Coordinates of C-alpha atoms in Angstrom, one line a residue:
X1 CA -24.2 136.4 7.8
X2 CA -21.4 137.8 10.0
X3 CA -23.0 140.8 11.2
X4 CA -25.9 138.1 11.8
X5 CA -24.3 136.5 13.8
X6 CA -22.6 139.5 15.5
X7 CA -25.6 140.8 16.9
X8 CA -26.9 137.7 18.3
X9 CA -23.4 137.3 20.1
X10 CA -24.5 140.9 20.9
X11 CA -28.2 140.0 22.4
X12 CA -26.7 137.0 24.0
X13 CA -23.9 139.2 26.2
X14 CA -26.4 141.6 26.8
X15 CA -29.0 138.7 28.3
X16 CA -26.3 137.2 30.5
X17 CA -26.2 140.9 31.7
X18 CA -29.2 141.2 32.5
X19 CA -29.9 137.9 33.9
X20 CA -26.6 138.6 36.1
X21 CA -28.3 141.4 37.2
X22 CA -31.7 140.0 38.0
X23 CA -29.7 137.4 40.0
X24 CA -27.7 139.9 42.4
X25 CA -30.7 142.1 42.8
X26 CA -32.6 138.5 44.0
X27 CA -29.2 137.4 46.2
X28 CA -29.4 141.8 47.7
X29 CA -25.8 142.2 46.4
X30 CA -25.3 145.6 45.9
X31 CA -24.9 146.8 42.1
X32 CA -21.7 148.4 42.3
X33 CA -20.3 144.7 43.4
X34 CA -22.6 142.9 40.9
X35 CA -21.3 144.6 38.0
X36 CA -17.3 144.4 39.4
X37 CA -17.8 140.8 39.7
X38 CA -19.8 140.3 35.8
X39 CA -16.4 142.6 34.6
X40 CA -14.0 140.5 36.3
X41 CA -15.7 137.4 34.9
X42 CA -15.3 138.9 31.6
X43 CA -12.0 139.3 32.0
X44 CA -10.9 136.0 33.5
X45 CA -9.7 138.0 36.3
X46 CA -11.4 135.6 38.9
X47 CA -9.8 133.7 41.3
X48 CA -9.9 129.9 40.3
X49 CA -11.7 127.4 42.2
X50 CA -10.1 125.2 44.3
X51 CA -7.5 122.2 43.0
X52 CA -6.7 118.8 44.1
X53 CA -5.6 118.8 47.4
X54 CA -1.2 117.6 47.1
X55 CA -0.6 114.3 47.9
X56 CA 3.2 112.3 48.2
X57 CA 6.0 113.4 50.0
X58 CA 6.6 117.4 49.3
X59 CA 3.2 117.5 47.2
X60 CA 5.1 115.0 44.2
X61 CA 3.6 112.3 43.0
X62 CA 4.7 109.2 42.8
X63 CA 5.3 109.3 38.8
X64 CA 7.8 112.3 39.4
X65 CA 9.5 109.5 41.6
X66 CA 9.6 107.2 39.1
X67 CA 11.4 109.6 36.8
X68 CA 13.6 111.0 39.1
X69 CA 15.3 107.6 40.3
X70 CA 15.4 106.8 35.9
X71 CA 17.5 109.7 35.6
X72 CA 19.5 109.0 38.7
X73 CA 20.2 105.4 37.7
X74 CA 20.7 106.9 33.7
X75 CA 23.5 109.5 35.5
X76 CA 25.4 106.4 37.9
X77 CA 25.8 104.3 34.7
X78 CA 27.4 107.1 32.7
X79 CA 29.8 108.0 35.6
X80 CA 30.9 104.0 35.8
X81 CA 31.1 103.5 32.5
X82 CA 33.2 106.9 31.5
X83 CA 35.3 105.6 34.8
X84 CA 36.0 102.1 33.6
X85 CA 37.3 103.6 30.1
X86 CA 39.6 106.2 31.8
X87 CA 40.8 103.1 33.7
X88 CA 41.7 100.9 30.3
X89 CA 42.8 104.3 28.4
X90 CA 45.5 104.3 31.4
X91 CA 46.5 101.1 31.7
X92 CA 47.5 101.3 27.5
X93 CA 49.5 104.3 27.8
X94 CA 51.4 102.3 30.9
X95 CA 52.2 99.7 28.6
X96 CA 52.9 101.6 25.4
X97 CA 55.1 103.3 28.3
X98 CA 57.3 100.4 29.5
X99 CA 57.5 99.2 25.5
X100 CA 59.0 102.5 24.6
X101 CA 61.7 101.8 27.5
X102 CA 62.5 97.9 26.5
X103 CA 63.2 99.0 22.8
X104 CA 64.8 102.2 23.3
X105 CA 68.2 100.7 22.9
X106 CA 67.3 99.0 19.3
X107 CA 63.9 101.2 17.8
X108 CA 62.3 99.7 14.5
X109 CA 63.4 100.5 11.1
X110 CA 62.2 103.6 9.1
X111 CA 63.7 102.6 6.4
X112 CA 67.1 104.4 5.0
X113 CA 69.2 102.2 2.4
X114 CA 71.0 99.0 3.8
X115 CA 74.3 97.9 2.2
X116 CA 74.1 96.2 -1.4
X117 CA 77.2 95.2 -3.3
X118 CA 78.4 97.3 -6.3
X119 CA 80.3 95.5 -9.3
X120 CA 83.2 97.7 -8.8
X121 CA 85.6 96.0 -6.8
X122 CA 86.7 99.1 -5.2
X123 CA 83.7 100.6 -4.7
X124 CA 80.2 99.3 -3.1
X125 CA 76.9 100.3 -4.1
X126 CA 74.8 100.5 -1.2
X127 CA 71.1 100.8 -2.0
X128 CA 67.8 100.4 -0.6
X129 CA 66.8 96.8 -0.4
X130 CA 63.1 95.8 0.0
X131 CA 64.4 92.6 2.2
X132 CA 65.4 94.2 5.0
X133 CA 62.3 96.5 5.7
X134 CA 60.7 93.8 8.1
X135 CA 61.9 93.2 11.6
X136 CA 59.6 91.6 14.0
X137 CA 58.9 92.7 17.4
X138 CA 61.1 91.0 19.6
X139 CA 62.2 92.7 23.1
X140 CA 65.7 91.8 23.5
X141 CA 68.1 92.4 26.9
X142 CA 70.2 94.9 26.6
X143 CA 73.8 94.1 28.1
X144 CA 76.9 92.0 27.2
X145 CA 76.4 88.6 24.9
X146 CA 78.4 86.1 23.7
X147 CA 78.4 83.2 21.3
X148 CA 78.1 82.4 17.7
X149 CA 76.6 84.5 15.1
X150 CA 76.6 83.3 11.1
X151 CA 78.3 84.9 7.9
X152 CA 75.8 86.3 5.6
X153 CA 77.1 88.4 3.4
X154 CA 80.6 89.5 2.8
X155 CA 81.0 93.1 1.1
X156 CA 84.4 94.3 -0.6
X157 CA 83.9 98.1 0.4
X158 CA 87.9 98.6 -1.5
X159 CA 90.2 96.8 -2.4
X160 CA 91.6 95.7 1.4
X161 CA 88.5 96.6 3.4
X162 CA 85.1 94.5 3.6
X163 CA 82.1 94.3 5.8
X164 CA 81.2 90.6 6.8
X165 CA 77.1 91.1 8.0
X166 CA 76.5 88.7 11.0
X167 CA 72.7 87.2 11.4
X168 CA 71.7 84.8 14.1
X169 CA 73.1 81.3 13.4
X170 CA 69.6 79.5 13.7
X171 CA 68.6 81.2 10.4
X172 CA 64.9 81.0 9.5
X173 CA 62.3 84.4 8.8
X174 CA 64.6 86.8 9.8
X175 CA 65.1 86.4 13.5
X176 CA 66.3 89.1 15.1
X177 CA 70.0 89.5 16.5
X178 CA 70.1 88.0 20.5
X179 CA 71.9 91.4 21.7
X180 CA 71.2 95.4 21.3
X181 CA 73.6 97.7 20.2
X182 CA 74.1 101.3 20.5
X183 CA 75.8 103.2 17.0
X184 CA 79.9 103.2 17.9
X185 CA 79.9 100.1 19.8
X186 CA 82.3 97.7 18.8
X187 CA 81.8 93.6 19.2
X188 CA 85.1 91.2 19.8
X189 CA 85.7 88.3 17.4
X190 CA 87.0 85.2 18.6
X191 CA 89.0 82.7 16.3
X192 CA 91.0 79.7 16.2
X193 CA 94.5 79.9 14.2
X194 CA 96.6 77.2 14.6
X195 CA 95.2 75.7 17.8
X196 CA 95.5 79.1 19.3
X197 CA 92.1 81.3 20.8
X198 CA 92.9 85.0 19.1
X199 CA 90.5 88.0 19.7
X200 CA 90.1 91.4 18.1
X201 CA 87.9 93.7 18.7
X202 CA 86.1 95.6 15.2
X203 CA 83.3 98.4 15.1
X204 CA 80.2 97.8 14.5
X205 CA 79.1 99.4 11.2
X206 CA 75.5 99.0 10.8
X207 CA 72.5 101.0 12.0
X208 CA 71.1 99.4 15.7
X209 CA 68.3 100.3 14.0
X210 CA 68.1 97.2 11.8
X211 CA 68.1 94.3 14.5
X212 CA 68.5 90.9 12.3
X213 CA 72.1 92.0 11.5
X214 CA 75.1 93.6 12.4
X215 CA 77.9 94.5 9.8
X216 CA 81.9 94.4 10.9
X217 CA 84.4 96.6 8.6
X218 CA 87.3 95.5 9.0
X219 CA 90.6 96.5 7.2
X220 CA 93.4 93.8 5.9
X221 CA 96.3 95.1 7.9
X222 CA 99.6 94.1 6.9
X223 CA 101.0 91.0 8.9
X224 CA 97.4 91.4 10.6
X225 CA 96.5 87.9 12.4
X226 CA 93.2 88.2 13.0
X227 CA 92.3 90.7 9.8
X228 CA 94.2 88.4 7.6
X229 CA 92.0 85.4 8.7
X230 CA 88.7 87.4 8.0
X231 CA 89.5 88.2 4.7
X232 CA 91.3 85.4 3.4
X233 CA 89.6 82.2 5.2
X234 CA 86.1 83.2 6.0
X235 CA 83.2 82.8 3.2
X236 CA 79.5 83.1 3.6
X237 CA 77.5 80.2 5.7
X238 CA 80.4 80.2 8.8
X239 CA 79.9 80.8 12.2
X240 CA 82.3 83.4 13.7
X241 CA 82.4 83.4 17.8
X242 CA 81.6 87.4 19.1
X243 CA 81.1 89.0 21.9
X244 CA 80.0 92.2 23.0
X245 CA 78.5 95.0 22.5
X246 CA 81.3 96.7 24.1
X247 CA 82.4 100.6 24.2
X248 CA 81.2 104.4 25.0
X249 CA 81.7 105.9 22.0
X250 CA 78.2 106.3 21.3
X251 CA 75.8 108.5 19.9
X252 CA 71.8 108.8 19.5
X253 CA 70.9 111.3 19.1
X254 CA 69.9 112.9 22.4
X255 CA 72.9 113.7 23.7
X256 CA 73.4 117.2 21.4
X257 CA 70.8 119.0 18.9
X258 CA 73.6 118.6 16.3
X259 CA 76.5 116.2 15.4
X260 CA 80.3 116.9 14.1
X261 CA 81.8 113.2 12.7
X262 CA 85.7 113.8 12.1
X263 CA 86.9 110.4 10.5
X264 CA 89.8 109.0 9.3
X265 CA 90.1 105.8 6.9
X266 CA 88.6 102.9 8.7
X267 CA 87.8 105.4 11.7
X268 CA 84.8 106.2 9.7
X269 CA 83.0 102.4 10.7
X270 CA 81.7 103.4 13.9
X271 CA 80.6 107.1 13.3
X272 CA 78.9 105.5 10.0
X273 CA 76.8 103.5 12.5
X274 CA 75.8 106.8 14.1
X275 CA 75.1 108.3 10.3
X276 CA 72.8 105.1 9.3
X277 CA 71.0 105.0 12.9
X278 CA 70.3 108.9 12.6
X279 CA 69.1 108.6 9.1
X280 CA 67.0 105.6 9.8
X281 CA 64.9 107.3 12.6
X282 CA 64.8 110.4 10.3
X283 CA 66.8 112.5 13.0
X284 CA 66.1 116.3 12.6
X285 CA 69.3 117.8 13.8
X286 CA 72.3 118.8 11.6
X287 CA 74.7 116.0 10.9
X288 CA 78.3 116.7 9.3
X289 CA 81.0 113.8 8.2
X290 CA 84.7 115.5 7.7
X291 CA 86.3 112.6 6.4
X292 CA 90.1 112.4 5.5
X293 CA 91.2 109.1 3.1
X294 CA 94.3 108.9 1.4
X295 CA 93.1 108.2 -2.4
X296 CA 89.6 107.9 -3.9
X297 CA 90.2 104.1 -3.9
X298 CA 90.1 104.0 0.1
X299 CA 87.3 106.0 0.5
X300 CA 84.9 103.5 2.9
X301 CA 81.1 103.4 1.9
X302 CA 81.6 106.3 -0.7
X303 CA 78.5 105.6 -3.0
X304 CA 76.1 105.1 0.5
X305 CA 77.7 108.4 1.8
X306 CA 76.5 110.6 -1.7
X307 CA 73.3 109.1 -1.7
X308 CA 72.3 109.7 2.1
X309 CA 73.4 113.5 1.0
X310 CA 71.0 113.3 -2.0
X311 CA 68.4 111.9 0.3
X312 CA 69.5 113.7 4.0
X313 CA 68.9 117.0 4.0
X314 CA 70.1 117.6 7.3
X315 CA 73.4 115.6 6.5
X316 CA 76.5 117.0 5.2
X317 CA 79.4 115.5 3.8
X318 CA 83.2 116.5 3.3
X319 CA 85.9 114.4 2.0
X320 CA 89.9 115.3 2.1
X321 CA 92.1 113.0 0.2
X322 CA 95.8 113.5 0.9
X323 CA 97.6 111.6 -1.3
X324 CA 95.6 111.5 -4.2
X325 CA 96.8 112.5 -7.5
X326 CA 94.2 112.1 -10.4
X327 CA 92.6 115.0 -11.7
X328 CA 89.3 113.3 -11.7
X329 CA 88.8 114.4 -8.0
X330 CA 87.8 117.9 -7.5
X331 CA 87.3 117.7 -3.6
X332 CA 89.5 119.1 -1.1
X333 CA 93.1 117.8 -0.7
X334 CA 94.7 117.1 2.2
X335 CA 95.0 116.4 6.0
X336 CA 92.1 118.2 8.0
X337 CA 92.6 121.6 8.9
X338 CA 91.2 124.8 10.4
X339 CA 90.3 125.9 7.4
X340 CA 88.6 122.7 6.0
X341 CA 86.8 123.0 9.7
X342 CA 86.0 126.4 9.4
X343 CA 84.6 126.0 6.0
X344 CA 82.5 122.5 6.2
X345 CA 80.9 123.5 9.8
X346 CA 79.3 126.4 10.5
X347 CA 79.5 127.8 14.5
X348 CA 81.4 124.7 15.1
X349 CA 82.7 125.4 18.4
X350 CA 79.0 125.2 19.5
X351 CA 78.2 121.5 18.5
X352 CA 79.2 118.3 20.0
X353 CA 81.9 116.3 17.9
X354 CA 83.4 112.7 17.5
X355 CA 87.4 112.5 16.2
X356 CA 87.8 108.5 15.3
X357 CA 90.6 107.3 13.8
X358 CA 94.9 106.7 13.6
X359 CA 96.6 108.2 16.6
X360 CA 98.0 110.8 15.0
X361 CA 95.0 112.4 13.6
X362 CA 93.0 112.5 16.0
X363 CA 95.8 114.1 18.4
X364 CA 96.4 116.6 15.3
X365 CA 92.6 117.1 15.0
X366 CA 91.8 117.5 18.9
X367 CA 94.9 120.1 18.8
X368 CA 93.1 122.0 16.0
X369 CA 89.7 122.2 18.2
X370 CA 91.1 123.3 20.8
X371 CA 92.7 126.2 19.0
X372 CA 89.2 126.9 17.7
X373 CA 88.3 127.1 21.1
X374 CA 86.0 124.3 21.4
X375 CA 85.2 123.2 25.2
X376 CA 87.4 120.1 25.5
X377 CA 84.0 118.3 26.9
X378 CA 82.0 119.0 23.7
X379 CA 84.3 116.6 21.9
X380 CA 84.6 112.8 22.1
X381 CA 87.5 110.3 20.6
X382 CA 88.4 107.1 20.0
X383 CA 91.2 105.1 18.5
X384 CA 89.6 103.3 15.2
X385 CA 89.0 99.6 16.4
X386 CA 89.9 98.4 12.5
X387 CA 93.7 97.9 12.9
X388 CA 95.6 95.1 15.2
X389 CA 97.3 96.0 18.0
X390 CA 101.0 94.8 18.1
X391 CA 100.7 90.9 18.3
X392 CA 102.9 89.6 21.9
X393 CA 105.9 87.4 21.1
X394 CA 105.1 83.5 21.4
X395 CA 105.4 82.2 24.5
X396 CA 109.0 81.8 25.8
X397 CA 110.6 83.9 22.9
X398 CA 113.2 86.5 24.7
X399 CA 112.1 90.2 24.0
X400 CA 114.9 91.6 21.7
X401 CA 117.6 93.9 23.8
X402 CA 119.1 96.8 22.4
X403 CA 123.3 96.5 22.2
X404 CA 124.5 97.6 25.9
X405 CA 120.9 97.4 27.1
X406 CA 121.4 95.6 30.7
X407 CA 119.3 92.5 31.3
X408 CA 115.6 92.9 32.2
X409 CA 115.3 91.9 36.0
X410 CA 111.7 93.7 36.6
X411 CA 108.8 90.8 37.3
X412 CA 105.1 90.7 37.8
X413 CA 103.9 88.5 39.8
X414 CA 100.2 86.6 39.8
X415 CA 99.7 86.0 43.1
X416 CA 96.2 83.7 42.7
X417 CA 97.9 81.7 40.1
X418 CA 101.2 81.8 42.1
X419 CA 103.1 82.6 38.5
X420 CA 105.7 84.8 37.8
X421 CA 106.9 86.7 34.5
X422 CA 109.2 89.2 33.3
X423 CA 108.1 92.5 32.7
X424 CA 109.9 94.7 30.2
X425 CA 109.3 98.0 30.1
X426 CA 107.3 97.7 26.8
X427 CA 105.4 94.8 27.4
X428 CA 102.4 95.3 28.7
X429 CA 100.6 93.4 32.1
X430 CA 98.3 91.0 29.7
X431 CA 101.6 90.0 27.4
X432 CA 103.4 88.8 30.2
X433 CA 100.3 87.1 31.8
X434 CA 100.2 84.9 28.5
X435 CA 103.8 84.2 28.3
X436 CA 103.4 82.1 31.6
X437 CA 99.8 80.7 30.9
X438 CA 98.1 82.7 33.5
X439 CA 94.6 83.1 31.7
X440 CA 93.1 86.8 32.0
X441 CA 90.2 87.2 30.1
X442 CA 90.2 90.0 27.4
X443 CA 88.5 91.6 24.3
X444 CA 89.3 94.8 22.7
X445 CA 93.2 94.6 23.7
X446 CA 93.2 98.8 23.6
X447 CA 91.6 100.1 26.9
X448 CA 87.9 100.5 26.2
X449 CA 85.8 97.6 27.0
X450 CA 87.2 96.8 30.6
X451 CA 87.0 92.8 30.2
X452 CA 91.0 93.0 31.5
X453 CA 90.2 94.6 34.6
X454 CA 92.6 93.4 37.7
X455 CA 93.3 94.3 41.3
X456 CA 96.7 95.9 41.4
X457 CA 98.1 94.5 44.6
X458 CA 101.6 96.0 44.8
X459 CA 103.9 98.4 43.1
X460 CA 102.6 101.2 40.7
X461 CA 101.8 101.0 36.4
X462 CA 101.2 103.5 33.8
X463 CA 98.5 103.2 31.1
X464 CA 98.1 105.0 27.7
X465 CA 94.2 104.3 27.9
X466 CA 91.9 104.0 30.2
X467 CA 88.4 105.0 29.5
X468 CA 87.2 101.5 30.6
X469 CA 88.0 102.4 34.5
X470 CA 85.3 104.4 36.1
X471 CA 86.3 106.4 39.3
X472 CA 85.6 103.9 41.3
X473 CA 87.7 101.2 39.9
X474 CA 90.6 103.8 39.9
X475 CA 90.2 104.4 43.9
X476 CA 90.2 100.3 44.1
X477 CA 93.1 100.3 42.5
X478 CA 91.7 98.2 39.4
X479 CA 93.8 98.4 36.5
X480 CA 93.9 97.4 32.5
X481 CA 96.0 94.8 32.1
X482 CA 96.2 95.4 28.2
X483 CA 97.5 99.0 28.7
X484 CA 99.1 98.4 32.4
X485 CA 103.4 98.7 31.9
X486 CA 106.1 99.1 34.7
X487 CA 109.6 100.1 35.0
X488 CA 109.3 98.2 38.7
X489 CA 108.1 95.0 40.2
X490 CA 104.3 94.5 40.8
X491 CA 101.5 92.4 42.2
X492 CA 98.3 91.6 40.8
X493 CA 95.2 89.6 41.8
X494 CA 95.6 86.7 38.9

């Protein structure tokens, strides 16, 4: 069947040959050309016939148009659309920007242990608590504050030391504290004894990080006016008149890839602000407490310290006890030394460090650095804000005068009240001012939160502090009157 049909393929070719043939012999083409042309035929190699002639602008029709201006149309949306989300993608990072900036004085919890009470009376327990993981989202003004804030908790941290935690006085689901705070600031307490307005000032103990409280440790000193009514009058539910934050003693975390805390006794309160507000944001850098007590009994937040070791990698902890005597403690005796130093800090002289506490101390301590060689700006002191300064002498009492001691004849004078006092040599400018009823405001009473400032008119003062006076204070010849004394007469704008 196939070679059948073969051959009449075959006969057929060879007929349209022929018939090709017949025709160019009838037309007198010549048969060289007749047989070129039936070849090129068989190969498709002849030229095709004329098209449809072009039509539309540049030979396109008017569907290429159409499909064209679809795909121009398609591209224009996309562009709008990719530049309207670029737009909103810009405006959220602007204002995930400017929220950074209102809470970067008081970031949100991360959740390290707040305080909890311990049945020991000597020593507290602090462990996590579930009720103080929420804090709302509540911008606050940074700056100074003052008014009344409520007793809600009162924790014996030994046996005459306790934290009093201060919420806001309006109560209700935990509403945030109306001031920011930075770890190492200090607030002042204002209360009434007798009739009489007294303020001291106390560090703050608590993280910043947990902004519906802030905790006050304060120590029972002896004769203490102020301490004494804190720990024997006040009781959960009262309202307790602050102001504040004051102070520079302060640190983030930002200033210094690494921390040195050197405490001693209540000196620890405000550097354990710094340890809970490091731990809280889960701060990376190395953190190291060298903290000197006299006895295991004193020993401030103990249990919270050994459990933010347990839990802290980064955070080391050294305690000195010089005047203990039990064999139960196998730590390090002592006052703080070059070798304690040497031993509990590696490449100290490299690292930023905080001294806080008793006079002495931290002037033995600072001594010791610099020994070590450590660059006098690397390290950063101040005088624990837990103890009372010196109370003055009620108004009108004489100062007492040493046997042959001549008669104090040196004055200040208050030139806007038109007042004058005496001025003993140890008294200082804010004393005398409150023996004669002249009324300059004050807080800390120890040269660090500047409330006391005063033009110095006349005559010339010495002061044992005075971190609160910036450069330019010091050039108008602004003074402290809590720290100002004078062997002379002098003039102040009061």
């Amino acid at each position: 069947m196939q070679q059948a049909m073969e051959q009449m393929r075959e006969g057929l070719t060879q007929f349209e040959s022929g018939l090709a043939g017949h025709r160019a012999l009838a037309e007198s083409n010549a048969p060289r050309d007749v047989a070129l042309q039936w070849f090129k035929g068989e190969m498709n190699l002849l030229p095709a016939g004329p098209g449809q002639p072009p039509h539309g602008l540049f030979g396109l029709s008017w569907f290429h148009y159409f499909v064209m201006i679809l795909l121009l149309a398609f591209t224009a949306s996309m562009v709008g659309i990719y530049y309207h989300r670029m737009r909103r993608a810009d405006a959220l990072l602007a204002s995930l920007a400017s929220g950074r900036q209102e809470l970067s004085a008081a970031p949100l919890m991360t959740g390290a242990p707040p305080s909890a009470v311990s049945a020991a009376p000597a020593m507290v327990a602090r462990t996590p608590a579930a009720s103080d993981a929420a804090t709302p989202l509540v911008t606050i003004p940074a700056g100074r504050w003052s008014g009344q804030l409520r007793v809600a908790k009162i924790f014996q941290e030994t046996p005459d030391v306790r934290t009093i935690r201060l919420v806001h006085p309006s109560g209700g689901d935990l509403p945030v504290l109306p001031f920011v705070f930075e770890p190492g600031q200090f607030l002042t307490v204002s209360v009434n004894i007798d009739g009489k307005e007294t303020k001291r000032s106390y560090s703050i103990a608590s993280s910043p990080c947990r902004r519906t409280f802030c905790e006050l440790t304060v120590k029972h000193a002896p004769g203490g006016l102020v301490s004494g009514y804190l720990h024997e009058r006040i009781q959960v539910g009262d309202l307790i008149s602050v102001s504040g934050p004051f102070g520079k003693f302060t640190f983030r975390g930002h200033e210094a890839p690494s921390v040195v805390l050197i405490a001693g006794g209540v000196g620890v309160t405000p550097l354990m602000s710094a340890i809970r507000c490091l731990t809280d944001q889960a701060w990376t850098g190395e953190i190291f407490l060298i903290y000197a007590c006299n006895s295991m009994q004193d020993i401030i937040f103990h249990e919270e310290l050994e459990y933010l070791v347990r839990r802290h990698v980064n955070f080391q902890l050294t305690i000195t006890l010089s005047r203990e005597t039990s064999s139960a403690w196998t730590g390090p005796r002592g006052h703080v030394t070059r070798d304690l130093l040497t031993k509990a800090v590696p490449n100290l002289t490299t690292r930023r460090i905080h001294v806080c506490g008793p006079p002495p101390m931290m002037e033995a301590v600072k001594g010791i650095l610099a020994d070590m060689g450590v660059p006098p700006d690397q390290v950063k002191s101040e005088n624990f804000l837990g103890a009372e300064p010196r109370l003055a002498p009620p108004t009108g009492a004489p100062a007492p005068v040493e046997p042959g001691e001549a008669v104090v004849t040196t004055t200040c004078r208050f030139v806007r009240s038109g007042k004058t006092a005496p001025l003993p040599k140890d008294k200082t400018l804010l004393e005398a001012s409150e023996d004669v009823g002249v009324n300059i405001d004050y807080s800390c009473r120890q040269g660090y939160c500047g409330v006391c400032k005063v033009t110095l008119l006349s005559g010339q003062v010495t002061m044992a502090v005075e971190e609160a006076l910036t450069p330019q204070d010091k050039a108008a010849s602004i003074i402290l009157a809590c720290q100002a004394k004078s062997a002379a007469n002098v003039e102040v704008d009061a």
